[in-house]
Amino acid sequence: MTMTAPGSIQADSSGGLPTHPGPVPPCPARGLVCRNCGATFGLIAEHACAECFGPLEVDYDYDLLKAVTREQIEAGPQNIWRYVALLPVGQDPADRVSLDPGLTPLVRADRLAEELGITGGLWVKDDSANPTHSFKDRVVSLAATAAKRLGYRKIAAASTGNLANSVAAHAARVGIPSFVFIPSDLEPGKVVQSAVYGQTLVAVDGSYDDVNRLTSELAETDEFEDTAFVNQNVRPYYAEGSKTMGYEIAEQLGWRIPAQVVIPMASGSLLTKVDKAFRELTAAGIVEATEWTIFGAQSAGCDPIATAFEQGWDVVRPVKPSGIAKSLNIGNPADGPYALDAIRRTGGSVGRVGDDEIVQGIRDLARTTGVFAETAGGVTVAVLRQLVADGRLDPAKETVVLNTGEGLKTLDPLEPVVGPTHRVEPSLRSVRAAGLIG
Ligand SMILES: *Cc1c(COP(=O)(O)O)cnc(C)c1O
Ligand SMILES: [Zn+2]
């Protein structure tokens, strides 16, 4: 394994409280394994297999995972690092480069359940409560911590918005340079939140897939040799951050895996890692063995995984994305085949919804739960409605839907359809004329 280079990324711990007072647990990661051919590697800074170019994933020592207990996790900090005994990096708190996201609310959604006819119980996992208001803080904390460990000095990303916000904020927190590349047509809320941290922000006149191709080329240049692209060269570590969403759901349900989960998909990584988290908790004996079903959600403007699911394909054909759910607009999803596998293996399905349904989904969730989701959350709620309506999701079983981002970041599609219900002069007469009092 590459060791930390002198002068590489250091967390500024001044002013921070000690986050993990207990002894440092052993790192449970054995190395990286190719998901395609099974070749194994050390904990290196690569995301593609040297043998077959397949994607690499962190591989664990299941004996170490089996030693992890609920009590040990519960005694940890109130953030993702309580699961560090199940993660590949960050065992020593001093090594972490993190905004300490996680333990976001699991909100009981009884009113939405009633409206949709769900009787088995409905919950919203609300990741808008993370420090930069999306689930991406989980993956960036893992990626930035791995970057430090592997000796990188800068972090970077190609992003559909939320990743940009989180990478720039993490870099600002520890005082390292970051380089974030976004499609130039992102929502103003996401552009401002990426720019405010005072880091390098490059708007690219192209789609996310164009941006991703550009950063792959940049990663090969001398200037970016010391830069970790969080979702490219350290992607195996980045991806593990998404597992914490699955761990939290189980812990917040009282160490139980829910029967059904509905998950929005961009690259498909989050979905595969929630499934991995459930498998690990089961294998480690932390939860009782049970069956679960995973459903994927996409927008009609970017539905390559939905199409592959319907057609029975194992591979995903790239599309040119459009539509308002920009955080999900990845036309060539890297984890598409693995997401399809998790969905099919658990007996799930994929729904797709158009822009009007997405806006309705945002409004339905807000109106019935008080949670204001970004467009990706609108996709998930609208897909939930669709899955119940056509009988693919069992309304008698406990269901969790993921809200992965904050509504204030994507106000644009809401502005034309919601606003003040009345407009009055500052007088009782005017309020009376408006019909609010008799
Ligand atoms: C990135 C993102 C996702 C999906 O991420 P993948 O792991 O690439 O599928 C979902 N919701 C929001 C809000 C995101 O920003
Ligand atoms: Zn391989």
Tab-separated table of N, CA and C in Angstrom, residues 131-134 136-137 140 157-173 176-203 408-409:
chain	number	residue	atom	x	y	z
A	131	PRO	N	-24.098	17.738	6.143
A	131	PRO	CA	-23.482	19.076	6.171
A	131	PRO	C	-23.609	19.883	4.876
A	132	THR	N	-23.445	19.267	3.705
A	132	THR	CA	-23.679	20.036	2.472
A	132	THR	C	-24.999	19.625	1.813
A	133	HIS	N	-25.877	19.006	2.616
A	133	HIS	CA	-27.270	18.795	2.234
A	133	HIS	C	-27.500	17.788	1.104
A	134	SER	N	-26.650	16.772	1.050
A	134	SER	CA	-26.958	15.622	0.200
A	134	SER	C	-26.197	14.414	0.730
A	136	LYS	N	-23.977	12.881	-0.691
A	136	LYS	CA	-22.609	12.862	-1.208
A	136	LYS	C	-21.553	13.128	-0.123
A	137	ASP	N	-21.916	13.735	0.995
A	137	ASP	CA	-20.927	13.931	2.058
A	137	ASP	C	-20.404	12.589	2.575
A	140	VAL	N	-17.769	11.395	-0.096
A	140	VAL	CA	-16.594	12.265	-0.155
A	140	VAL	C	-15.744	12.109	1.115
A	157	ALA	N	-13.225	16.396	-8.677
A	157	ALA	CA	-14.369	15.573	-9.064
A	157	ALA	C	-15.026	16.109	-10.328
A	158	ALA	N	-15.628	15.182	-11.063
A	158	ALA	CA	-16.625	15.523	-12.074
A	158	ALA	C	-17.958	15.319	-11.377
A	159	SER	N	-18.855	16.293	-11.500
A	159	SER	CA	-20.043	16.235	-10.655
A	159	SER	C	-21.301	16.680	-11.363
A	160	THR	N	-22.447	16.098	-10.933
A	160	THR	CA	-23.744	16.613	-11.365
A	160	THR	C	-24.273	17.642	-10.354
A	161	GLY	N	-23.452	18.063	-9.400
A	161	GLY	CA	-23.846	19.160	-8.500
A	161	GLY	C	-23.570	18.883	-7.045
A	162	ASN	N	-24.217	17.868	-6.491
A	162	ASN	CA	-24.039	17.613	-5.057
A	162	ASN	C	-22.619	17.181	-4.710
A	163	LEU	N	-22.005	16.424	-5.592
A	163	LEU	CA	-20.623	16.004	-5.341
A	163	LEU	C	-19.708	17.224	-5.352
A	164	ALA	N	-19.983	18.152	-6.265
A	164	ALA	CA	-19.207	19.389	-6.335
A	164	ALA	C	-19.294	20.142	-5.008
A	165	ASN	N	-20.504	20.275	-4.488
A	165	ASN	CA	-20.711	20.966	-3.209
A	165	ASN	C	-19.861	20.315	-2.125
A	166	SER	N	-19.896	19.005	-2.061
A	166	SER	CA	-19.260	18.292	-0.967
A	166	SER	C	-17.740	18.280	-1.083
A	167	VAL	N	-17.222	18.098	-2.287
A	167	VAL	CA	-15.766	18.095	-2.477
A	167	VAL	C	-15.190	19.457	-2.110
A	168	ALA	N	-15.823	20.527	-2.594
A	168	ALA	CA	-15.320	21.873	-2.301
A	168	ALA	C	-15.377	22.151	-0.801
A	169	ALA	N	-16.436	21.712	-0.136
A	169	ALA	CA	-16.567	21.958	1.306
A	169	ALA	C	-15.532	21.156	2.106
A	170	HIS	N	-15.312	19.914	1.729
A	170	HIS	CA	-14.296	19.103	2.425
A	170	HIS	C	-12.909	19.739	2.268
A	171	ALA	N	-12.601	20.189	1.057
A	171	ALA	CA	-11.296	20.810	0.816
A	171	ALA	C	-11.151	22.077	1.643
A	172	ALA	N	-12.227	22.859	1.712
A	172	ALA	CA	-12.189	24.098	2.496
A	172	ALA	C	-11.955	23.794	3.977
A	173	ARG	N	-12.603	22.762	4.474
A	173	ARG	CA	-12.491	22.423	5.901
A	173	ARG	C	-11.050	22.106	6.291
A	176	ILE	N	-7.061	22.299	1.771
A	176	ILE	CA	-6.319	21.762	0.631
A	176	ILE	C	-6.996	22.251	-0.643
A	177	PRO	N	-6.278	22.253	-1.777
A	177	PRO	CA	-6.914	22.696	-3.017
A	177	PRO	C	-7.879	21.645	-3.557
A	178	SER	N	-8.975	22.108	-4.160
A	178	SER	CA	-9.859	21.180	-4.861
A	178	SER	C	-10.196	21.744	-6.231
A	179	PHE	N	-10.500	20.830	-7.152
A	179	PHE	CA	-10.817	21.175	-8.535
A	179	PHE	C	-12.099	20.452	-8.898
A	180	VAL	N	-13.133	21.228	-9.090
A	180	VAL	CA	-14.431	20.620	-9.336
A	180	VAL	C	-14.909	21.007	-10.728
A	181	PHE	N	-15.371	20.014	-11.470
A	181	PHE	CA	-15.815	20.213	-12.854
A	181	PHE	C	-17.295	19.859	-12.952
A	182	ILE	N	-18.091	20.818	-13.428
A	182	ILE	CA	-19.541	20.619	-13.504
A	182	ILE	C	-20.041	20.972	-14.912
A	183	PRO	N	-21.170	20.367	-15.327
A	183	PRO	CA	-21.793	20.847	-16.566
A	183	PRO	C	-22.240	22.296	-16.347
A	184	SER	N	-22.088	23.152	-17.351
A	184	SER	CA	-22.351	24.579	-17.142
A	184	SER	C	-23.841	24.880	-16.962
A	185	ASP	N	-24.734	23.915	-17.254
A	185	ASP	CA	-26.170	24.207	-17.133
A	185	ASP	C	-26.773	23.736	-15.801
A	186	LEU	N	-25.944	23.550	-14.770
A	186	LEU	CA	-26.488	23.118	-13.470
A	186	LEU	C	-27.394	24.175	-12.845
A	187	GLU	N	-28.199	23.741	-11.869
A	187	GLU	CA	-29.080	24.662	-11.155
A	187	GLU	C	-28.246	25.736	-10.444
A	188	PRO	N	-28.732	27.001	-10.425
A	188	PRO	CA	-27.978	28.073	-9.754
A	188	PRO	C	-27.641	27.728	-8.297
A	189	GLY	N	-28.553	27.058	-7.595
A	189	GLY	CA	-28.297	26.716	-6.190
A	189	GLY	C	-27.064	25.840	-6.051
A	190	LYS	N	-26.887	24.932	-6.963
A	190	LYS	CA	-25.737	24.024	-6.884
A	190	LYS	C	-24.450	24.722	-7.310
A	191	VAL	N	-24.555	25.628	-8.278
A	191	VAL	CA	-23.366	26.359	-8.711
A	191	VAL	C	-22.888	27.266	-7.575
A	192	VAL	N	-23.818	28.007	-6.972
A	192	VAL	CA	-23.434	28.919	-5.880
A	192	VAL	C	-22.838	28.131	-4.723
A	193	GLN	N	-23.470	27.013	-4.370
A	193	GLN	CA	-22.952	26.262	-3.222
A	193	GLN	C	-21.609	25.614	-3.525
A	194	SER	N	-21.300	25.393	-4.777
A	194	SER	CA	-19.968	24.879	-5.106
A	194	SER	C	-18.934	25.992	-5.073
A	195	ALA	N	-19.362	27.188	-5.483
A	195	ALA	CA	-18.417	28.298	-5.626
A	195	ALA	C	-18.093	28.973	-4.303
A	196	VAL	N	-19.031	28.937	-3.355
A	196	VAL	CA	-18.887	29.755	-2.149
A	196	VAL	C	-17.705	29.328	-1.288
A	197	TYR	N	-17.261	28.088	-1.429
A	197	TYR	CA	-16.151	27.620	-0.602
A	197	TYR	C	-14.793	28.128	-1.083
A	198	GLY	N	-14.800	28.910	-2.168
A	198	GLY	CA	-13.579	29.575	-2.599
A	198	GLY	C	-12.544	28.664	-3.232
A	199	GLN	N	-12.997	27.563	-3.821
A	199	GLN	CA	-12.088	26.624	-4.472
A	199	GLN	C	-12.208	26.771	-6.000
A	200	THR	N	-11.436	25.999	-6.724
A	200	THR	CA	-11.518	26.076	-8.185
A	200	THR	C	-12.766	25.344	-8.674
A	201	LEU	N	-13.599	26.053	-9.421
A	201	LEU	CA	-14.839	25.487	-9.952
A	201	LEU	C	-14.859	25.727	-11.460
A	202	VAL	N	-14.876	24.658	-12.233
A	202	VAL	CA	-14.813	24.779	-13.679
A	202	VAL	C	-16.150	24.352	-14.288
A	203	ALA	N	-16.835	25.297	-14.920
A	203	ALA	CA	-18.085	24.978	-15.621
A	203	ALA	C	-17.729	24.552	-17.045
A	408	LEU	N	-33.899	23.069	-1.349
A	408	LEU	CA	-33.482	24.453	-1.584
A	408	LEU	C	-32.424	24.558	-2.685
A	409	LYS	N	-31.795	23.431	-3.012
A	409	LYS	CA	-30.784	23.455	-4.072
A	409	LYS	C	-31.402	23.446	-5.461
